[in-house]
Coordinates of C-alpha atoms in Angstrom, one line a residue:
Chain A
M48 CA 112.7 87.3 94.9
G49 CA 115.3 91.5 95.4
M50 CA 117.2 93.4 92.7
S51 CA 116.9 97.3 93.3
Y52 CA 116.0 99.7 91.2
N53 CA 117.8 99.6 87.2
E54 CA 119.5 102.9 85.6
K55 CA 116.3 103.6 83.1
V56 CA 113.7 102.9 86.4
I57 CA 116.2 106.0 88.1
E58 CA 116.9 108.4 85.1
Y59 CA 112.3 108.2 85.4
F60 CA 112.2 108.5 88.7
K61 CA 115.0 112.0 87.9
N62 CA 113.4 113.4 85.7
P63 CA 109.6 112.4 85.8
K64 CA 108.0 113.7 81.5
N65 CA 104.3 114.4 81.0
V66 CA 104.7 115.8 84.3
G67 CA 101.2 117.9 85.0
T68 CA 97.4 118.5 84.4
L69 CA 95.8 119.6 81.5
E70 CA 93.3 121.9 81.6
E71 CA 89.4 120.9 80.1
P72 CA 90.6 117.4 80.0
D73 CA 88.9 114.5 77.7
G74 CA 89.9 112.2 79.5
Y75 CA 90.4 112.1 84.2
A76 CA 91.4 109.6 86.1
K77 CA 92.1 109.2 89.6
E78 CA 93.5 105.5 90.5
G79 CA 94.8 104.9 94.6
S80 CA 94.6 107.1 97.5
P81 CA 96.8 109.2 99.7
A82 CA 95.1 106.4 102.3
C83 CA 96.5 102.7 100.8
G84 CA 99.7 104.6 99.4
D85 CA 100.2 105.0 96.5
M86 CA 97.9 107.4 94.2
V87 CA 98.1 108.5 90.4
S88 CA 96.2 111.2 88.8
L89 CA 96.2 111.2 84.4
Y90 CA 94.7 113.6 82.5
L91 CA 93.9 113.1 78.4
K92 CA 93.1 114.8 75.1
V93 CA 92.3 113.1 72.9
D94 CA 91.5 113.2 68.6
D95 CA 87.1 112.7 68.0
E96 CA 88.5 112.0 64.7
T97 CA 91.3 110.0 65.2
R98 CA 91.1 108.7 69.1
E99 CA 94.1 109.1 69.1
I100 CA 96.2 110.8 72.3
T101 CA 97.0 114.2 71.9
D102 CA 98.1 114.9 75.5
I103 CA 98.6 113.2 78.4
K104 CA 100.1 114.3 81.0
F105 CA 99.9 112.4 84.9
E106 CA 100.9 113.5 88.7
S107 CA 102.4 111.3 91.0
Y108 CA 101.9 110.0 94.8
G109 CA 103.9 107.7 95.1
C110 CA 107.3 105.2 94.7
A111 CA 109.8 105.5 92.3
S112 CA 108.4 102.9 90.5
N113 CA 105.2 105.0 90.5
I114 CA 106.7 108.0 89.2
A115 CA 108.1 105.5 86.7
T116 CA 105.6 103.5 85.9
G117 CA 103.3 106.7 85.0
S118 CA 106.4 108.8 82.5
I119 CA 107.2 105.7 80.9
I120 CA 103.5 105.1 80.4
T121 CA 101.8 108.9 79.7
E122 CA 104.9 108.3 76.9
M123 CA 103.8 104.8 75.9
A124 CA 100.7 105.6 75.4
K125 CA 100.4 109.5 73.7
G126 CA 99.6 108.9 70.0
K127 CA 98.4 105.8 70.3
T128 CA 95.2 105.6 69.2
I129 CA 92.6 104.7 73.0
E130 CA 92.5 101.7 71.6
E131 CA 95.7 100.8 71.6
A132 CA 96.9 102.8 74.2
K133 CA 94.0 99.3 76.6
E134 CA 95.9 97.2 75.3
I135 CA 99.1 98.2 76.6
T136 CA 99.6 96.7 79.6
W137 CA 102.1 96.7 83.6
Q138 CA 104.1 93.8 81.8
E139 CA 104.7 95.5 78.9
A140 CA 105.2 99.0 81.1
A141 CA 108.2 97.2 83.8
E142 CA 109.7 95.6 79.8
E143 CA 110.0 99.1 78.8
L144 CA 111.4 100.3 81.5
G145 CA 114.5 97.6 81.7
G146 CA 112.5 96.2 84.5
L147 CA 111.7 96.6 87.8
P148 CA 112.4 94.5 91.3
D149 CA 109.4 92.1 92.3
L150 CA 108.8 93.3 95.1
K151 CA 107.6 96.8 93.1
T152 CA 105.2 95.6 90.0
H153 CA 102.8 96.8 92.3
C154 CA 103.3 99.9 92.6
S155 CA 103.6 100.4 89.0
V156 CA 100.3 98.2 87.6
L157 CA 98.3 101.9 89.5
A158 CA 99.4 104.0 86.6
V159 CA 98.4 102.2 83.4
D160 CA 95.8 101.6 85.7
A161 CA 94.8 105.0 85.9
L162 CA 95.6 105.3 81.8
R163 CA 92.8 102.7 80.8
E164 CA 90.6 104.2 83.3
A165 CA 90.8 107.7 82.3
I166 CA 90.0 106.4 78.4
R167 CA 86.8 104.6 79.6
N168 CA 86.3 107.6 81.3
Y169 CA 86.4 109.5 77.3
E170 CA 84.6 107.0 76.9
E171 CA 81.3 107.6 79.0
R172 CA 81.4 111.3 78.2
Q173 CA 81.4 110.1 74.4
G174 CA 78.7 108.0 75.3
I175 CA 81.1 105.0 73.8
G176 CA 81.3 102.7 76.5
E177 CA 81.0 99.3 77.1
E178 CA 77.6 99.0 79.2
K179 CA 78.1 98.3 83.4
R180 CA 79.5 95.1 83.9
E181 CA 77.6 93.0 86.7
T182 CA 80.7 91.3 89.4
T183 CA 80.8 88.4 87.9
Q184 CA 83.3 85.5 89.6
E185 CA 84.6 85.9 85.7
V186 CA 85.3 89.6 86.8
V187 CA 86.9 89.9 90.1
E188 CA 89.6 86.6 89.1
E189 CA 90.0 89.6 87.0
R190 CA 90.3 92.0 89.0
L191 CA 92.5 89.6 89.9
T192 CA 95.1 90.3 87.6
H193 CA 95.5 93.6 89.1
V194 CA 96.6 92.2 92.5
M195 CA 100.6 91.7 92.8
N196 CA 101.6 88.8 93.7
P197 CA 104.8 90.4 95.8
M198 CA 106.6 87.6 96.0
K199 CA 106.8 86.6 92.6
G200 CA 106.4 89.7 90.6
R201 CA 103.4 88.2 88.9
D202 CA 99.8 88.0 90.2
V203 CA 98.4 86.2 92.3
M204 CA 96.0 84.5 89.9
K205 CA 98.9 83.1 87.4
T206 CA 100.8 82.6 90.2
G207 CA 98.7 80.0 92.5
L208 CA 98.1 82.4 95.4
I209 CA 94.1 82.5 94.7
D210 CA 92.2 79.6 96.1
S211 CA 89.2 80.0 95.0
V212 CA 86.5 82.8 94.8
E213 CA 82.8 82.6 96.3
V214 CA 80.3 85.5 94.6
E215 CA 77.7 86.0 96.4
D216 CA 74.7 89.1 96.5
G217 CA 77.4 91.6 96.4
S218 CA 79.7 89.7 98.7
I219 CA 83.1 88.3 97.2
T220 CA 85.5 86.2 99.4
V221 CA 88.5 85.7 98.2
N222 CA 90.7 82.3 99.6
V223 CA 94.0 83.4 99.7
A224 CA 96.5 80.0 100.2
L225 CA 98.8 81.5 102.4
E226 CA 99.3 81.9 106.1
S227 CA 96.9 84.6 107.7
D228 CA 100.5 85.5 109.4
H229 CA 102.4 85.5 106.9
Q230 CA 104.5 88.4 105.7
F231 CA 102.6 89.5 102.8
A232 CA 99.6 88.6 104.0
S233 CA 98.0 91.8 105.4
A234 CA 99.7 94.1 102.1
I235 CA 97.6 91.8 100.0
K236 CA 94.5 91.6 101.5
E237 CA 94.8 95.2 101.6
D238 CA 95.4 94.8 97.3
I239 CA 92.6 93.4 97.0
E240 CA 90.2 95.0 98.9
E241 CA 91.4 97.8 96.6
K242 CA 90.8 96.2 93.5
L243 CA 86.9 95.3 94.8
E244 CA 85.4 97.0 97.0
P245 CA 85.1 99.6 95.0
R246 CA 83.1 98.1 91.9
W247 CA 79.3 99.0 91.7
D248 CA 77.4 95.9 92.8
V249 CA 79.7 95.0 95.7
E250 CA 78.9 95.5 99.1
K251 CA 81.7 92.9 101.3
V252 CA 85.0 91.8 99.9
V253 CA 86.0 89.0 102.6
V254 CA 90.1 87.8 102.1
R255 CA 90.4 84.8 103.5
F256 CA 94.0 83.1 105.0
V257 CA 93.5 79.8 103.7
G258 CA 96.8 78.7 103.9
G259 CA 98.9 77.6 100.9
Chain B
M130 CA 133.9 108.1 93.9
K131 CA 130.9 110.3 95.8
E132 CA 131.2 112.1 98.6
E133 CA 131.8 111.2 102.0
T134 CA 127.8 109.8 102.8
I135 CA 125.6 111.7 105.3
Y136 CA 124.6 108.6 107.4
L137 CA 121.1 109.8 109.5
D138 CA 120.0 106.1 109.7
N139 CA 121.8 105.7 112.9
A140 CA 119.2 104.1 114.6
A141 CA 119.3 101.1 112.3
S142 CA 123.4 101.1 113.4
T143 CA 126.0 102.9 113.5
K144 CA 129.7 103.0 112.6
V145 CA 132.2 101.6 115.0
D146 CA 134.6 103.5 116.1
E147 CA 137.9 103.3 115.2
R148 CA 139.0 103.2 119.0
V149 CA 136.3 99.9 119.4
M150 CA 138.0 99.0 116.7
E151 CA 141.3 99.0 118.6
A152 CA 140.0 98.0 120.9
M153 CA 138.5 94.7 119.9
E154 CA 141.5 93.0 117.9
P155 CA 144.0 92.5 120.2
Y156 CA 141.3 89.2 121.5
M157 CA 141.7 88.1 118.1
L158 CA 145.6 88.4 117.3
E159 CA 147.0 87.7 120.7
T160 CA 144.8 87.2 123.5
Y161 CA 142.4 84.9 121.4
A162 CA 141.3 82.3 124.0
V163 CA 138.0 81.4 125.5
A164 CA 137.2 83.2 129.1
T165 CA 138.4 80.1 131.3
S166 CA 138.3 79.4 135.5
D167 CA 141.0 81.2 137.7
F168 CA 142.9 78.4 137.0
A169 CA 143.6 77.3 133.9
Y170 CA 146.5 79.3 131.7
S171 CA 147.1 82.0 131.6
M172 CA 145.9 83.5 128.5
G173 CA 142.0 82.2 129.4
I174 CA 142.3 84.0 132.8
E175 CA 143.3 86.9 130.9
A176 CA 140.8 86.9 128.3
K177 CA 137.8 86.0 131.3
E178 CA 139.6 89.2 132.3
A179 CA 138.8 91.6 129.5
L180 CA 135.2 90.3 129.7
N181 CA 134.4 91.1 133.0
S182 CA 136.2 94.4 132.7
A183 CA 133.4 94.9 130.3
R184 CA 130.4 93.7 131.7
E185 CA 131.0 96.2 134.7
K186 CA 131.8 99.1 132.8
I187 CA 128.3 97.8 131.3
A188 CA 127.4 97.2 133.9
D189 CA 127.9 101.1 135.5
R190 CA 126.4 102.9 132.9
L191 CA 123.1 101.6 134.9
K192 CA 124.5 101.3 138.3
G193 CA 124.2 98.2 138.1
D194 CA 126.5 94.9 139.4
S195 CA 128.0 93.3 136.7
E196 CA 126.4 89.6 137.4
E197 CA 123.5 90.7 136.6
M198 CA 124.6 91.2 132.8
I199 CA 124.6 88.2 130.2
F200 CA 125.9 88.4 127.0
T201 CA 124.2 87.8 123.7
S202 CA 124.3 88.0 120.5
G203 CA 122.6 91.2 120.3
G204 CA 119.4 92.8 121.0
T205 CA 116.9 90.9 119.3
E206 CA 118.2 87.7 121.4
S207 CA 118.1 90.1 124.4
S208 CA 114.9 90.7 124.4
N209 CA 114.0 86.9 123.0
L210 CA 115.3 85.8 126.2
A211 CA 113.5 88.0 128.7
L212 CA 109.4 87.2 127.1
K213 CA 110.4 83.5 126.2
G214 CA 112.6 82.7 129.5
A215 CA 110.2 84.7 131.7
A216 CA 107.0 84.1 129.8
E217 CA 108.8 79.8 129.9
K218 CA 109.5 80.0 133.5
L219 CA 106.2 81.9 135.0
L220 CA 104.3 79.1 132.8
E221 CA 106.1 75.9 134.1
K222 CA 106.4 76.8 138.0
E223 CA 103.4 79.9 138.7
G224 CA 101.0 78.8 136.3
K225 CA 100.4 82.0 134.8
D226 CA 100.2 83.1 131.0
H227 CA 99.5 86.2 130.6
I228 CA 102.3 89.1 129.1
V229 CA 101.9 93.3 128.2
I230 CA 103.5 94.7 126.3
S231 CA 102.9 99.0 123.9
K232 CA 101.7 98.3 120.1
I233 CA 104.6 100.0 119.4
E234 CA 107.3 97.9 120.0
D235 CA 109.9 96.8 118.4
F236 CA 110.0 93.8 116.4
P237 CA 111.7 91.5 118.8
V238 CA 109.5 92.0 121.4
L239 CA 106.4 92.5 119.5
N240 CA 106.8 89.2 117.5
T241 CA 108.5 87.6 120.5
A242 CA 105.0 88.6 122.1
K243 CA 103.0 87.0 119.3
V244 CA 104.6 84.1 118.4
L245 CA 104.3 84.0 122.9
E246 CA 100.5 84.1 122.0
K247 CA 100.6 81.2 119.5
K248 CA 101.8 78.5 121.7
G249 CA 98.5 79.6 124.0
F250 CA 99.8 82.7 126.1
E251 CA 97.5 85.8 126.1
V252 CA 99.2 88.9 125.5
T253 CA 97.9 93.0 126.1
Y254 CA 98.3 95.3 123.1
L255 CA 98.2 98.3 125.2
D256 CA 97.7 101.4 123.2
V257 CA 99.6 104.9 122.7
D258 CA 99.0 108.4 122.6
Q259 CA 99.9 111.2 119.2
E260 CA 102.8 111.2 121.1
G261 CA 104.0 107.3 121.7
F262 CA 103.4 107.4 125.8
V263 CA 101.4 104.2 126.7
D264 CA 98.2 104.4 128.6
I265 CA 99.6 104.0 132.2
E266 CA 95.6 104.3 133.5
Q267 CA 95.2 101.4 130.5
L268 CA 98.1 99.3 131.6
E269 CA 96.9 99.4 135.4
G270 CA 93.9 98.4 134.3
S271 CA 95.5 95.4 132.3
L272 CA 97.3 93.7 135.3
K273 CA 96.0 89.9 136.6
D274 CA 96.6 87.8 139.0
E275 CA 98.1 86.0 135.4
T276 CA 100.2 88.5 134.3
I277 CA 104.1 87.2 133.8
L278 CA 105.7 90.4 132.4
V279 CA 105.1 93.8 130.9
S280 CA 107.7 94.7 128.5
I281 CA 107.9 98.3 127.4
Q282 CA 110.7 100.0 125.8
H283 CA 112.0 102.9 126.8
A284 CA 112.5 104.9 123.8
N285 CA 110.9 103.8 120.6
Q286 CA 113.1 103.2 117.3
E287 CA 111.4 105.0 115.4
I288 CA 109.7 108.1 117.4
G289 CA 111.5 108.9 119.7
T290 CA 109.3 109.1 122.4
L291 CA 110.9 108.8 125.7
Q292 CA 108.1 106.8 128.1
D293 CA 107.9 107.6 131.8
I294 CA 110.4 103.9 132.5
E295 CA 109.7 105.3 136.5
K296 CA 106.1 105.4 137.1
I297 CA 105.8 101.9 134.6
A298 CA 108.4 100.5 137.4
E299 CA 106.7 101.4 140.5
I300 CA 103.3 99.8 138.8
C301 CA 104.7 97.0 138.0
E302 CA 106.4 96.9 141.1
D303 CA 103.4 96.6 143.0
H304 CA 101.3 95.0 141.3
D305 CA 104.4 91.7 141.4
V306 CA 105.1 91.4 137.9
L307 CA 108.0 91.4 135.7
Y308 CA 109.0 94.8 134.3
H309 CA 111.5 94.4 130.9
A310 CA 111.9 97.6 128.8
D311 CA 114.1 97.6 125.1
A312 CA 116.2 100.3 126.1
T313 CA 118.5 99.5 122.6
H314 CA 118.0 103.0 121.9
T315 CA 118.4 105.0 124.8
F316 CA 121.0 103.3 126.7
G317 CA 124.3 105.2 126.6
R318 CA 122.0 108.0 125.3
V319 CA 119.5 108.6 128.2
P320 CA 120.2 107.7 132.0
L321 CA 118.9 105.0 133.1
D322 CA 119.8 103.8 136.9
V323 CA 119.0 100.6 137.8
S324 CA 119.9 100.9 141.5
K325 CA 116.1 103.7 141.5
I326 CA 114.2 102.5 139.0
P327 CA 113.0 98.4 139.7
V328 CA 113.3 97.2 135.9
D329 CA 113.5 93.2 135.7
M330 CA 115.0 93.4 132.5
I331 CA 116.9 95.7 130.1
T332 CA 117.5 95.5 127.0
L333 CA 121.4 96.8 125.8
S334 CA 122.7 97.5 121.6
S335 CA 125.8 98.2 120.4
H336 CA 125.9 98.1 117.1
T337 CA 123.7 101.9 117.8
I338 CA 126.4 103.2 119.8
H339 CA 129.6 102.9 117.4
G340 CA 130.4 99.0 118.9
P341 CA 130.4 96.6 116.9
R342 CA 126.9 94.3 116.0
G343 CA 127.1 90.4 117.2
I344 CA 127.0 91.7 120.7
G345 CA 124.1 92.4 123.2
A346 CA 123.8 91.9 126.4
L347 CA 120.9 91.8 128.9
Y348 CA 120.8 93.3 132.2
V349 CA 118.7 90.5 134.6
R350 CA 118.3 91.5 137.7
E351 CA 119.6 88.9 140.7
G352 CA 116.2 86.8 141.6
T353 CA 115.1 87.4 138.4
P354 CA 112.2 83.9 137.4
L355 CA 114.1 83.8 133.7
K356 CA 114.0 80.3 132.0
K357 CA 117.6 79.6 129.3
Q358 CA 116.5 79.9 126.0
M359 CA 120.1 78.7 124.5
D360 CA 120.8 75.6 126.0
G361 CA 124.6 73.8 125.8
G362 CA 127.3 75.2 128.1
F363 CA 127.2 77.5 131.4
Q364 CA 127.6 80.6 130.7
E365 CA 127.1 84.1 131.2
N366 CA 125.5 82.6 134.9
N367 CA 124.3 79.5 132.8
L368 CA 121.2 81.4 131.1
R369 CA 122.8 81.6 127.7
A370 CA 125.3 79.7 126.0
G371 CA 128.3 79.7 123.9
V372 CA 131.4 80.9 123.6
E373 CA 131.7 83.8 124.7
N374 CA 132.7 85.9 121.9
I375 CA 135.1 88.0 124.4
P376 CA 136.5 90.5 121.1
A377 CA 132.9 92.3 120.2
A378 CA 132.6 92.3 124.6
V379 CA 135.5 94.3 124.5
G380 CA 134.2 96.5 122.3
F381 CA 131.2 97.0 123.6
G382 CA 132.6 98.0 126.9
K383 CA 134.8 100.4 124.8
A384 CA 131.5 101.8 123.3
V385 CA 129.9 102.6 126.4
E386 CA 133.3 104.1 127.6
L387 CA 132.8 106.3 124.6
I388 CA 129.9 108.3 125.5
D389 CA 129.9 111.3 127.3
E390 CA 127.0 113.1 128.0
E391 CA 128.3 116.4 126.5
E392 CA 128.9 114.5 122.7
N393 CA 124.8 113.2 124.5
E394 CA 123.3 117.2 124.7
R395 CA 125.7 117.9 120.9
L396 CA 122.9 115.7 119.5
E397 CA 120.4 117.2 121.3
E398 CA 121.1 120.5 119.9
M399 CA 121.8 119.5 116.1
R400 CA 117.8 117.2 116.8
D401 CA 116.9 120.1 117.3
R402 CA 118.7 122.4 114.9
L403 CA 117.3 120.0 112.7
I404 CA 113.6 119.9 113.3
E405 CA 113.4 123.4 113.7
G406 CA 115.1 123.8 110.5
I407 CA 113.0 121.9 108.1
S408 CA 109.8 123.1 110.1
S409 CA 110.7 126.5 109.7
K410 CA 111.7 125.9 106.1
I411 CA 109.3 123.9 104.6
P412 CA 105.6 124.3 105.0
D413 CA 103.3 121.4 105.7
T414 CA 105.0 118.9 108.2
V415 CA 103.8 117.2 110.7
L416 CA 106.4 116.4 113.5
N417 CA 106.0 112.7 115.0
G418 CA 106.9 111.8 118.5
P419 CA 107.1 114.7 121.7
R420 CA 109.2 117.2 120.9
K421 CA 111.6 117.2 123.8
K422 CA 110.9 114.1 125.6
R423 CA 112.5 112.1 123.2
T424 CA 115.7 110.5 122.4
P425 CA 118.9 113.0 121.9
Q426 CA 119.1 111.7 118.6
N427 CA 115.5 110.9 116.8
A428 CA 113.8 113.9 114.5
N429 CA 111.0 112.2 112.7
I430 CA 108.8 114.4 110.4
T431 CA 106.0 113.7 107.9
F432 CA 106.6 115.9 104.7
Q433 CA 102.9 115.8 102.8
Y434 CA 101.3 115.2 99.9
V435 CA 104.2 113.7 98.8
E436 CA 105.8 109.6 99.6
G437 CA 108.8 108.9 101.6
E438 CA 110.6 105.6 99.6
S439 CA 110.7 108.6 96.8
I440 CA 111.6 111.3 99.0
T441 CA 115.0 108.4 100.4
L442 CA 116.2 107.6 97.2
H443 CA 115.8 111.5 96.0
L444 CA 117.8 112.2 99.1
D445 CA 120.4 109.3 98.4
M446 CA 120.5 110.9 95.4
R447 CA 122.6 113.3 96.9
G448 CA 124.5 111.4 99.4
I449 CA 122.2 111.3 102.5
A450 CA 121.1 108.1 104.4
V451 CA 118.2 108.6 105.7
S452 CA 115.0 106.3 106.3
T453 CA 110.9 106.1 105.9
G454 CA 108.0 104.4 108.2
S455 CA 106.4 104.5 104.3
A456 CA 105.2 100.4 102.9
C457 CA 106.9 101.4 99.4
F458 CA 110.1 101.6 101.6
S459 CA 109.3 97.7 103.8
K460 CA 109.7 94.6 103.4
S461 CA 107.2 93.3 104.2
L462 CA 105.2 96.8 101.7
E463 CA 103.6 97.4 105.1
A464 CA 103.4 101.2 106.7
S465 CA 104.8 101.5 109.9
H466 CA 102.9 99.9 112.9
V467 CA 104.0 102.9 115.2
I468 CA 103.0 106.1 113.0
L469 CA 99.7 104.0 112.8
G470 CA 100.0 103.3 116.8
I471 CA 100.3 107.5 117.5
G472 CA 96.6 107.2 115.6
G473 CA 97.9 108.4 112.0
D474 CA 96.6 107.7 108.8
H475 CA 98.9 105.5 106.4
E476 CA 99.4 109.1 104.5
R477 CA 100.9 110.5 107.7
A478 CA 102.9 106.9 108.1
H479 CA 104.0 106.9 104.0
G480 CA 105.3 110.6 103.6
S481 CA 106.8 110.4 106.9
V482 CA 111.5 110.8 107.3
R483 CA 113.6 109.4 109.6
F484 CA 116.7 111.3 110.7
T485 CA 118.9 110.2 113.1
L486 CA 121.8 111.4 114.5
G487 CA 125.3 109.9 115.4
R488 CA 129.6 110.8 116.7
F489 CA 129.8 111.0 112.6
N490 CA 127.5 114.1 112.5
D491 CA 128.3 117.5 112.5
E492 CA 126.4 120.4 112.3
E493 CA 127.0 121.3 108.4
Q494 CA 126.3 117.8 107.5
V495 CA 122.6 119.3 109.6
K496 CA 122.4 122.7 107.2
K497 CA 122.3 121.1 104.2
V498 CA 120.3 118.0 105.3
I499 CA 117.9 121.0 105.9
E500 CA 118.9 123.1 102.1
E501 CA 119.0 119.6 100.1
A502 CA 115.6 118.2 101.7
A503 CA 113.1 121.1 101.6
E504 CA 114.8 121.3 97.5
V505 CA 113.6 117.8 97.2
I506 CA 110.4 118.3 98.5
E507 CA 109.6 120.7 96.9
R508 CA 110.0 118.1 93.7
L509 CA 108.4 115.6 94.6
R510 CA 105.6 118.2 95.8
E511 CA 105.5 119.8 91.9
I512 CA 104.6 115.7 91.4
S513 CA 101.9 114.8 93.4
P514 CA 98.1 115.6 92.2
L515 CA 97.9 116.1 97.0
G516 CA 98.3 119.4 98.5
K517 CA 97.2 121.1 95.4
G518 CA 94.6 123.0 96.9
G519 CA 92.1 120.7 95.2
E520 CA 92.5 117.0 97.1

C-alpha cells in the first residue's frame, strides 16, 4: 500500500474538465450518496443517429481521486459511441491518470459507474436497454468486482477476499475472508451493501466476516 | 521552497520549541548516564536529579506529588497502562470485570477497551450528546459492583469538548470506582487540579505541547491498584520498566514550564476569531463541539456539500495544514467515530475540518486561513452536485 497522488491526478483535481450540468440531458445518473461518502452526478448528450456522446458533464461531492476520475472519464467518453464508452473500465481511467493510490481506487469506481448508469439511463429512455436482470449469484459476483479491496487496490473478487456468496429468495449472504475487527471490515461491508441493496429484487444483504 | 507552512494540526503533534531542544541536548551529550541511586557516580546522580526535577515540574502543573508521576513512551502507552493495569489487577484481586468508557474516546483508550472486551471484560460505551458531552445519568446507571474503572477523556481530540471532569470524578468516587482521564489535549492548556478533583489516573502527553515525542506520563494517585505492563527493571516506582528517557523527560518538563496562561488566552482568542471568521464569511457551515466549553486550541467545522479530503488537499496546496474526519482521509476508510458519536451523519463527518492552534500560530495566519478556506470552499461547491437547491 501507500503512494500518494501523482502530479497528473493533482492537476485534474485542481482544474477538473467538463464540470457542470447539461440542460435536458439525454442520459443522467447519480451514483453514490452523501450519506455513504462520495457522490457523482453525470449528464450526457447523445447523437441519436450515430449514438455518439456529443457532450458530457459531471459534478462531484468527493475526494481528489473521485474528482480526478470524473474529469478523466468524461474526457475519455466524449466523442465515443455509447457502446465504446460502456467498455471503459476504472482500471483504464486510473491508468490514464498515471495510477491512483491503492487505498483510493474505490473512490474512482464511482465515476465509472456513473458513466455506465447514465448510458443505461439513455438506453432506457430510448427503449434500447436490456431487460431488468434477476439477481443471480453471477450477477452478485459481477457487482462485487466493483467493490475494492483497499489492501490491494483491486476488486474483492480478483483478490480472493470473497469466501462465498449465497443467493436465496431476494436475500444475499456474502462471506468475506477477513476477521470482523479488521481495519477495513466496516468499510468493505458498507461498500458491498451499497452495491447490492439498490437492486430491484434484493430485500436483504448480509455481510459476514468468516476470517482470513 | 514553499512559503512557510501554516500548521494547524497541533492536536496531532506540534513543533518542538527550540528552548526545549536546548534543555534536552546536555542530557544526550554531557550528562548521558542512566539515573542511578544516590550512592553511585556523580553523572548518574546528576541524571537522576534532572529526571526528578522534570517529574516535579509536570506533577506541579497538576498539583500532584512527583512520586505519583510515571514516565512512559507517550500517551498511548499511558492509557494502555491505566486500563490494562487496573483491569488485570482488580480482576485478579477482586474478581471485577467491568469497564466504562465514552464512545468518543481517542484510539488508545477505545481500542484498549476493545482488546479487554475480547479478553472477557464487559465494556460499557457511554453515549454523548450533540456537543460531545457524556451522558452523566447513563454513567451513574452503568456503574455496578463489578465496575473496575471509568475512562472518560478530559477533552476530545477532534471537537475539543471539555467534559465535566469534576462531576465525573465525584460520581466515580461515590461509587468506589477508579477514574482515568485522558488529558492529552488539555494538559497545560486547561487547568486540572488533582488536589481538588479525585481523578485516579491521568494520561499526559508531551508532543502536543511543543515537547518531544517518545515521552509521556501517567499520573497515578497513590494507592491506585495497577499491574505493571512493561516488565523488566524496577524503574518508575516499579510500574514501568526500561531505561528512563532522560533527555525527553527533561524536554517534557521544559515544555510544561514554557506554557503560561497568557499563551492559552491568546490561543483562545485566535480560536474564536477563526470560528467567527469562517462562520460569518462562509455560508452553510456547522461548528462541531460546543461553542464555549472547548479546548482553547480547537476549532472543528463542517463545510456542507463538500468533502474533507478535497478541502485539506486544496488548503495544503496553499500552504495550510489541517485534518479532516472524512473517511477518504483516514487510513481505515472510516468516517470519524467522534462526529458519528455526536449524532452527526456521514455527510457531516466527510465535510469536517479540524483546525488546531499552537504556540507558533499568529493572528495573521488565522486571517489568511479564513480567506483561503473561503476560496477553496467556494470552488469545491462549484463542482459539487449538492447544495444547489435541487437537493
